[in-house]
Structure formats: structure tokens, C-alpha cells
Tab-separated table of C-alpha atoms and ligand atoms in Angstrom:
chain	number	residue	atom	x	y	z
A	1	MET	CA	20.134	5.122	-3.797
A	2	LYS	CA	21.101	7.945	-7.110
A	3	ASN	CA	19.738	11.364	-7.200
A	4	PHE	CA	16.764	11.576	-9.435
A	5	ILE	CA	16.347	14.709	-11.673
A	6	ALA	CA	13.188	16.615	-12.113
A	7	ALA	CA	12.632	14.837	-15.841
A	8	GLU	CA	13.405	11.645	-14.766
A	9	LEU	CA	10.708	11.795	-11.339
A	10	ALA	CA	8.051	13.382	-13.495
A	11	GLY	CA	9.159	10.387	-16.690
A	12	GLN	CA	8.182	8.038	-13.806
A	13	GLU	CA	5.302	9.089	-12.400
A	14	GLN	CA	3.783	9.565	-15.667
A	15	ASN	CA	4.537	6.329	-16.821
A	16	VAL	CA	2.899	4.827	-13.422
A	17	SER	CA	0.007	7.257	-14.242
A	18	THR	CA	-0.282	5.195	-17.636
A	19	ALA	CA	0.280	1.784	-16.557
A	20	PHE	CA	-2.712	1.922	-13.823
A	21	SER	CA	-5.092	3.849	-16.145
A	22	LYS	CA	-4.324	1.084	-18.656
A	23	GLN	CA	-5.191	-1.480	-15.775
A	24	SER	CA	-7.963	0.296	-14.079
A	25	SER	CA	-10.889	-1.302	-16.149
A	26	SER	CA	-9.925	-4.671	-15.105
A	27	PHE	CA	-8.191	-3.699	-12.132
A	28	ASP	CA	-11.504	-4.342	-9.383
A	29	GLU	CA	-12.163	-7.544	-11.381
A	30	VAL	CA	-8.718	-8.528	-11.032
A	31	ASP	CA	-8.883	-7.842	-7.062
A	32	ALA	CA	-11.889	-10.144	-6.266
A	33	GLY	CA	-11.090	-12.647	-7.806
A	34	ASN	CA	-7.837	-13.033	-6.145
A	35	GLU	CA	-8.727	-14.380	-2.219
A	36	ILE	CA	-5.268	-13.313	-0.737
A	37	LEU	CA	-5.539	-10.294	-1.567
A	38	GLN	CA	-8.782	-10.151	-0.339
A	39	TRP	CA	-7.187	-12.178	2.983
A	40	MET	CA	-4.583	-9.128	3.302
A	41	ARG	CA	-6.748	-6.498	2.618
A	42	THR	CA	-9.458	-8.213	5.686
A	43	ARG	CA	-5.878	-7.875	7.689
A	44	VAL	CA	-5.021	-4.027	7.142
A	45	ARG	CA	-8.666	-2.999	7.120
A	46	GLU	CA	-8.886	-5.053	11.299
A	47	ASN	CA	-5.216	-3.282	11.727
A	48	VAL	CA	-7.403	-0.014	10.563
A	49	LEU	CA	-9.926	0.018	12.251
A	50	LYS	CA	-8.334	-0.440	16.026
A	51	PHE	CA	-7.113	3.406	15.697
A	52	TRP	CA	-9.688	5.043	13.896
A	53	HIS	CA	-13.672	6.690	14.914
A	54	LYS	CA	-16.894	6.236	13.358
A	55	GLY	CA	-16.960	10.032	11.466
A	56	GLU	CA	-14.072	10.891	11.344
A	57	HIS	CA	-11.626	12.155	8.715
A	58	ILE	CA	-9.225	9.754	6.194
A	59	LEU	CA	-6.755	11.014	3.863
A	60	GLU	CA	-6.565	8.294	1.143
A	61	LEU	CA	-3.379	8.256	-0.757
A	62	ASN	CA	-3.164	6.400	-3.718
A	63	ALA	CA	-5.940	5.225	-3.171
A	64	GLY	CA	-6.741	3.415	-6.569
A	65	THR	CA	-10.301	2.544	-7.711
A	66	GLY	CA	-11.786	3.263	-4.286
A	67	ILE	CA	-12.027	-0.422	-3.425
A	68	ASP	CA	-11.024	0.706	0.444
A	69	ALA	CA	-12.308	4.350	0.258
A	70	ILE	CA	-16.167	2.755	-0.767
A	71	TYR	CA	-15.859	0.076	2.106
A	72	PHE	CA	-14.520	2.682	4.930
A	73	ALA	CA	-16.864	5.141	3.346
A	74	GLN	CA	-19.939	2.462	3.805
A	75	LYS	CA	-18.357	2.315	7.567
A	76	GLY	CA	-19.582	6.255	8.409
A	77	TYR	CA	-15.623	7.468	7.720
A	78	TYR	CA	-15.086	10.734	5.217
A	79	VAL	CA	-12.710	10.028	3.067
A	80	HIS	CA	-10.579	12.698	0.285
A	81	ALA	CA	-9.629	9.907	-2.131
A	82	THR	CA	-6.024	10.758	-4.087
A	83	ASP	CA	-5.090	9.074	-6.671
A	84	ASN	CA	-2.575	10.904	-9.974
A	85	ALA	CA	-4.199	8.002	-12.704
A	86	PRO	CA	-7.145	9.064	-14.053
A	87	GLY	CA	-8.359	6.219	-15.203
A	88	MET	CA	-8.255	4.723	-11.969
A	89	LEU	CA	-9.987	7.866	-10.377
A	90	GLY	CA	-12.556	7.751	-13.259
A	91	ILE	CA	-13.601	4.222	-11.740
A	92	LEU	CA	-13.177	5.655	-8.266
A	93	GLU	CA	-15.664	8.802	-9.208
A	94	LYS	CA	-17.977	6.145	-11.002
A	95	LYS	CA	-18.621	3.618	-8.162
A	96	VAL	CA	-18.998	6.971	-5.450
A	97	CYS	CA	-21.995	7.757	-7.655
A	98	GLU	CA	-23.949	4.343	-7.593
A	99	HIS	CA	-23.456	3.626	-3.998
A	100	ARG	CA	-24.803	7.098	-3.504
A	101	LEU	CA	-21.624	7.914	-1.670
A	102	GLN	CA	-20.617	11.444	-2.277
A	103	ASP	CA	-21.234	12.824	1.016
A	104	LYS	CA	-18.210	10.536	2.414
A	105	ILE	CA	-15.854	10.461	-0.297
A	106	THR	CA	-13.726	13.574	-2.259
A	107	THR	CA	-11.331	12.467	-5.004
A	108	GLN	CA	-8.377	14.897	-5.812
A	109	ASN	CA	-6.100	13.942	-9.469
A	110	CYS	CA	-2.974	14.232	-6.666
A	111	SER	CA	-0.029	12.735	-6.510
A	112	PHE	CA	1.098	12.423	-3.309
A	113	LEU	CA	4.646	14.121	-4.450
A	114	GLU	CA	2.464	17.107	-4.324
A	115	LEU	CA	0.863	16.885	-1.209
A	116	LYS	CA	1.072	20.323	-0.421
A	117	ASN	CA	-1.992	20.141	-2.971
A	118	ILE	CA	-4.463	19.475	-0.018
A	119	LYS	CA	-5.262	22.382	1.492
A	120	GLU	CA	-8.520	22.271	2.460
A	121	GLN	CA	-8.301	20.939	5.967
A	122	LYS	CA	-6.719	18.510	8.612
A	123	PHE	CA	-7.400	14.932	8.252
A	124	ASP	CA	-7.197	12.650	11.578
A	125	HIS	CA	-5.400	9.928	9.659
A	126	ILE	CA	-3.418	8.986	6.626
A	127	PHE	CA	-3.829	5.966	4.451
A	128	SER	CA	-1.361	4.329	1.915
A	129	ASN	CA	-2.603	0.567	0.505
A	130	PHE	CA	-0.899	-2.086	-1.182
A	131	GLY	CA	2.450	-0.445	-2.081
A	132	GLY	CA	1.242	2.188	-4.121
A	133	LEU	CA	4.049	4.359	-2.104
A	134	ASN	CA	6.928	1.547	-3.858
A	135	CYS	CA	6.008	3.378	-7.036
A	136	THR	CA	8.399	6.812	-5.938
A	137	PRO	CA	12.355	7.022	-4.725
A	138	LYS	CA	11.287	9.712	-2.740
A	139	LEU	CA	9.674	8.826	0.211
A	140	GLU	CA	10.814	10.595	2.830
A	141	GLU	CA	9.990	13.360	1.164
A	142	VAL	CA	6.604	12.397	0.982
A	143	ILE	CA	6.385	11.150	4.800
A	144	LYS	CA	7.677	14.888	5.734
A	145	SER	CA	4.758	16.168	3.894
A	146	PHE	CA	2.309	14.423	5.765
A	147	SER	CA	2.549	16.569	9.323
A	148	PRO	CA	0.535	20.126	7.978
A	149	LEU	CA	-2.147	17.895	7.138
A	150	LEU	CA	-2.578	15.648	10.088
A	151	LYS	CA	-3.747	16.786	12.994
A	152	PRO	CA	-2.386	16.610	16.764
A	153	CYS	CA	-2.519	12.975	17.149
A	154	GLY	CA	-3.620	11.902	13.601
A	155	THR	CA	-2.072	8.479	12.668
A	156	ILE	CA	-0.504	6.848	9.386
A	157	THR	CA	-0.502	3.699	8.256
A	158	LEU	CA	1.866	2.787	5.147
A	159	VAL	CA	1.297	-1.105	2.944
A	160	LEU	CA	4.462	-0.954	1.457
A	161	MET	CA	6.508	-3.880	-0.120
A	162	PRO	CA	10.032	-4.710	1.984
A	163	PRO	CA	13.370	-6.436	-0.291
A	164	ILE	CA	13.174	-9.461	1.725
A	165	CYS	CA	10.054	-11.356	0.511
A	166	PRO	CA	10.671	-15.052	1.590
A	167	TRP	CA	8.063	-16.588	-1.417
A	168	GLU	CA	9.596	-15.074	-4.154
A	169	MET	CA	13.599	-15.919	-2.659
A	170	LEU	CA	12.378	-19.501	-2.724
A	171	TYR	CA	12.667	-19.589	-6.716
A	172	ALA	CA	16.110	-19.784	-6.495
A	173	LEU	CA	15.427	-23.069	-5.838
A	174	LYS	CA	13.880	-23.157	-8.499
A	175	GLY	CA	17.120	-20.976	-10.299
A	176	ASN	CA	14.959	-18.134	-11.174
A	177	PHE	CA	17.350	-15.822	-9.461
A	178	LYS	CA	16.269	-12.635	-11.340
A	179	LEU	CA	12.349	-13.213	-9.264
A	180	ALA	CA	14.311	-14.055	-6.149
A	181	PHE	CA	16.295	-11.326	-6.057
A	182	ARG	CA	14.823	-8.926	-7.955
A	183	ARG	CA	13.518	-6.971	-4.728
A	184	PHE	CA	17.707	-6.078	-3.880
A	185	LYS	CA	18.682	-3.806	-7.041
A	186	ARG	CA	19.464	-0.666	-5.372
A	187	ASN	CA	18.659	1.763	-7.653
A	188	GLY	CA	15.179	0.521	-8.165
A	189	THR	CA	13.037	-2.924	-9.989
A	190	PRO	CA	12.130	-2.858	-13.382
A	191	SER	CA	8.314	-3.188	-13.435
A	192	TYR	CA	6.019	-3.923	-16.408
A	193	LEU	CA	2.273	-3.247	-16.548
A	194	GLU	CA	-0.060	-3.675	-19.297
A	195	GLY	CA	3.275	-2.921	-21.496
A	196	VAL	CA	4.631	0.985	-19.605
A	197	ARG	CA	7.290	0.731	-18.373
A	198	PHE	CA	8.089	2.095	-14.650
A	199	THR	CA	10.728	1.567	-11.284
A	200	THR	CA	9.798	-0.103	-8.252
A	201	TRP	CA	11.683	0.980	-4.515
A	202	TYR	CA	11.497	-1.852	-2.019
A	203	TYR	CA	11.782	0.136	1.243
A	204	LYS	CA	13.627	-1.740	4.511
A	205	LEU	CA	11.768	-1.197	7.773
A	206	GLU	CA	14.068	0.107	9.689
A	207	ASP	CA	14.085	3.474	7.262
A	208	VAL	CA	10.648	3.845	6.828
A	209	ILE	CA	10.638	3.889	10.606
A	210	LYS	CA	13.989	6.108	10.841
A	211	MET	CA	12.484	8.509	7.901
A	212	LEU	CA	9.204	8.752	10.407
A	213	GLY	CA	11.862	10.288	12.933
A	214	ASP	CA	10.718	11.520	16.059
A	215	ASP	CA	7.456	13.208	15.417
A	216	TYR	CA	5.907	10.415	15.418
A	217	GLU	CA	4.953	6.958	17.474
A	218	VAL	CA	5.172	3.791	16.176
A	219	LEU	CA	2.017	2.328	17.756
A	220	ASN	CA	2.638	-1.050	15.322
A	221	VAL	CA	3.883	-3.156	11.892
A	222	ARG	CA	2.583	-6.591	11.392
A	223	GLY	CA	3.780	-8.558	7.702
A	224	LEU	CA	1.242	-9.519	5.046
A	225	GLY	CA	2.669	-12.169	3.492
A	226	ILE	CA	5.433	-13.722	5.452
A	227	ILE	CA	4.448	-17.521	5.382
A	228	VAL	CA	1.258	-17.236	2.886
A	229	PRO	CA	2.849	-16.988	-0.514
A	230	PRO	CA	2.547	-13.090	-2.221
A	231	PRO	CA	-0.713	-12.381	-4.467
A	232	PHE	CA	0.520	-13.530	-7.724
A	233	LEU	CA	-0.129	-17.239	-6.798
A	234	GLY	CA	-3.177	-16.645	-6.336
A	235	ASN	CA	-4.272	-19.861	-7.830
A	236	PHE	CA	-2.027	-21.486	-4.281
A	237	VAL	CA	-5.202	-21.473	-2.713
A	238	GLN	CA	-7.235	-23.013	-5.331
A	239	LYS	CA	-4.860	-26.036	-5.430
A	240	HIS	CA	-4.027	-26.200	-1.559
A	241	ARG	CA	-6.958	-25.075	0.600
A	242	ALA	CA	-6.525	-26.527	3.503
A	243	LEU	CA	-2.853	-25.549	3.622
A	244	PHE	CA	-3.444	-22.252	2.953
A	245	LYS	CA	-5.992	-21.869	6.111
A	246	LYS	CA	-3.220	-23.449	8.158
A	247	LEU	CA	-0.286	-20.834	6.812
A	248	ILE	CA	-2.372	-18.203	7.686
A	249	SER	CA	-3.178	-19.163	11.326
A	250	ILE	CA	0.913	-19.332	11.485
A	251	GLU	CA	1.324	-16.444	10.136
A	252	ASP	CA	-1.308	-14.686	12.268
A	253	SER	CA	0.437	-15.889	15.320
A	254	ILE	CA	4.144	-14.349	14.118
A	255	ALA	CA	3.079	-11.812	11.717
A	256	THR	CA	3.637	-8.736	13.823
A	257	LYS	CA	6.363	-10.515	16.148
A	258	ALA	CA	10.419	-9.353	15.103
A	259	PRO	CA	12.147	-10.155	12.643
A	260	TYR	CA	9.485	-12.359	10.615
A	261	TYR	CA	7.383	-8.909	10.276
A	262	SER	CA	10.056	-7.247	7.419
A	263	TRP	CA	9.985	-10.493	5.898
A	264	ALA	CA	7.016	-10.526	3.564
A	265	ASP	CA	5.052	-9.475	0.805
A	266	HIS	CA	4.256	-6.880	2.178
A	267	PHE	CA	4.663	-4.818	5.801
A	268	MET	CA	1.853	-2.582	7.121
A	269	ILE	CA	3.615	0.141	9.656
A	270	THR	CA	0.725	2.447	11.585
A	271	ALA	CA	2.152	5.462	13.357
A	272	MET	CA	0.856	8.380	16.143
A	273	LYS	CA	2.042	12.249	14.598
A	274	ILE	CA	3.322	13.079	18.601
A	275	LYS	CA	5.161	16.410	17.713
B	1	SAM	C1	-0.896	-1.487	-6.350
B	1	SAM	S1	-2.694	0.599	-6.841
B	1	SAM	C2	-3.243	0.051	-5.421
B	1	SAM	C3	-4.406	1.199	-5.088
B	1	SAM	C4	-5.108	0.918	-3.612
B	1	SAM	N1	-4.001	1.849	-2.845
B	1	SAM	C5	-5.806	-0.393	-3.806
B	1	SAM	O1	-5.265	-0.174	-2.155
B	1	SAM	O2	-6.441	-1.025	-4.236
B	1	SAM	C6	-1.229	1.977	-6.398
B	1	SAM	C7	-1.329	2.416	-6.760
B	1	SAM	O3	-0.990	3.621	-6.361
B	1	SAM	C8	-1.110	5.191	-7.712
B	1	SAM	N2	0.089	5.504	-7.409
B	1	SAM	C9	1.325	5.220	-8.096
B	1	SAM	N3	1.819	6.210	-8.162
B	1	SAM	C10	1.163	7.264	-7.278
B	1	SAM	C11	1.346	8.267	-6.978
B	1	SAM	N4	3.199	9.397	-7.471
B	1	SAM	N5	0.337	9.552	-6.408
B	1	SAM	C12	-0.708	9.019	-6.211
B	1	SAM	N6	-0.817	7.648	-6.948
B	1	SAM	C13	-0.238	6.780	-7.270
B	1	SAM	C14	-1.345	4.316	-8.768
B	1	SAM	O4	-2.122	5.122	-9.137
B	1	SAM	C15	-2.206	3.073	-8.264
B	1	SAM	O5	-3.356	3.346	-8.273
């Protein structure tokens, strides 16, 4: 991966922030209307709830409009929800007031590259859902910044997009090599959201495990969207509901097994701080 100079990184951060701020007003509607995304979210939540206990404090990175923050706060967790897109945070803060969750959710405009700015407390768990961390080429740096924020035996759960996504690769059969192999670009893949261009980096599970190093013990790994189609094929469900259910049941039976968990639209890794 090429070295990024500070100005390039700042430009990337700004573009991502602008793009997601622009998308913020339609984000929740798109999310709620996509049954594949809803299914993936359910699996992520079921997984973290195996490790979290009511009343614990969660640091959420790239929290977006707070779809998960609200859910977990309503379940009795304290969430410090961070993001660097003011538009996303604006929606989140409005929802916190509407749901009267001011005692459970705090917010901070903070890039995950600036976690040293979170000074107040240590957390039981750190959580990043749905590929926010794919927006940085500095994942290792971000992971290294977790330790001072985590209590002993605290966990991190990261949901990231890997390079191999079987459904996208099937597009090679239709001659769409651009989509089929878009995740393989060494220096990141150009992405466009709301007319704003930024770069997305796809991370291999084994590289993330290396980044965690000896400071963490991996507790579990699962793929999301191995044989279930990726969320951009959301209308697959309306057309093939019975098949969708069948694919879910097959995927659930293989999703925690190698090598399937790393051949997916997203993978989710949970690890515990041991040093
Ligand atoms: C696909 S959205 C996911 C939002 C939320 N986690 C969810 O599951 O709905 C990605 C989020 O990552 C945030 N993001 C991207 N780069 C970031 C950075 N450097 N620091 C903090 N948040 C970032 C974006 O602003 C956006 O809200």
C-alpha cells in the first residue's frame, strides 16, 4: 500500500465526511428498506450481545446516524457514539433527544484517526459497524490506538469489507470485470457517494489479525454475505424470498468456518484485550 502524505489523508477524511453528511438525510430510510442489510445488522447485534453485559460502556466508532447506538442504549448500554460526518451526527443527536436517551448516549465529532481526543473514560467494548474503517488506509494505526481506551479484558468488534466477495466476483461471468475485481486494487478503490469521490480500502481478515498482534485474543470471526447476496442487491429478496431464507440458513451453518468467513461482503471479528 502506498504511503499517504498528510494532505492526501486530510483530503480523504474531508471527502468521506462530506459524502456521508450529504447522505445522512436518506441514510435511515435506505437502511430500513434493505432487508439484506437488516439481516446483517441482526447478526452483528446477536454476536456482540454474546460478549457485552447490560450497563457496560461502549465506544462506537463511525456510528453514523446512530442506528446501533439507539438500539444498544435501549437495551441498557451506555454508548459514546463518534463519527466525523457532522450530518450523520446531527441526525443521531436528534434521535437521542426524540428517544430521551440523553443519559445513555453521548456523541462526539471525532475521526477514528483522532481517538486520543477521547479522554474522559475507559470503555468495556469498542465497536465499529459496516465498513466505516474501510474508509482509511491507516487501519493498523487506528487499531493501535484502541488499547489505552479499553479496560482490561475489554473487547473490540470490527465489521469490515474484505477483498473477496463471491457475489461480486460472479459479475465476471457477465463481463463486468470492473465490479467483479474492484476490491483488489492495491492502493484503494475509487468510490462515489452523493457525487463525492473518496477511496475505499478492502482488508484481508488475516491482515487485521496481524494488526491486532499479541495484545488481543481473537474470540470469534464470522462472514456476512458469503452466499447471501450483498446489500446492493436488496431487491433480490422481493424476487426470491424463499431462496433468500434458504441461503440464510446455509450461510448461518458455514459463516464461522474457515475459509468461508473471509469470502464475504463483510466479515466481523471480535477480539479481547489481553495485555
Ligand atoms: C456505512 S456508514 C456506517 C454507519 C453506522 N456504523 C451504521 O452501521 O449504520 C460509515 C460511517 O463511517 C463514518 N466514517 C468514515 N470515515 C470516518 C472517520 N475517519 N472517522 C469517523 N467516522 C468515519 C462515516 O461518516 C459514516 O457515518
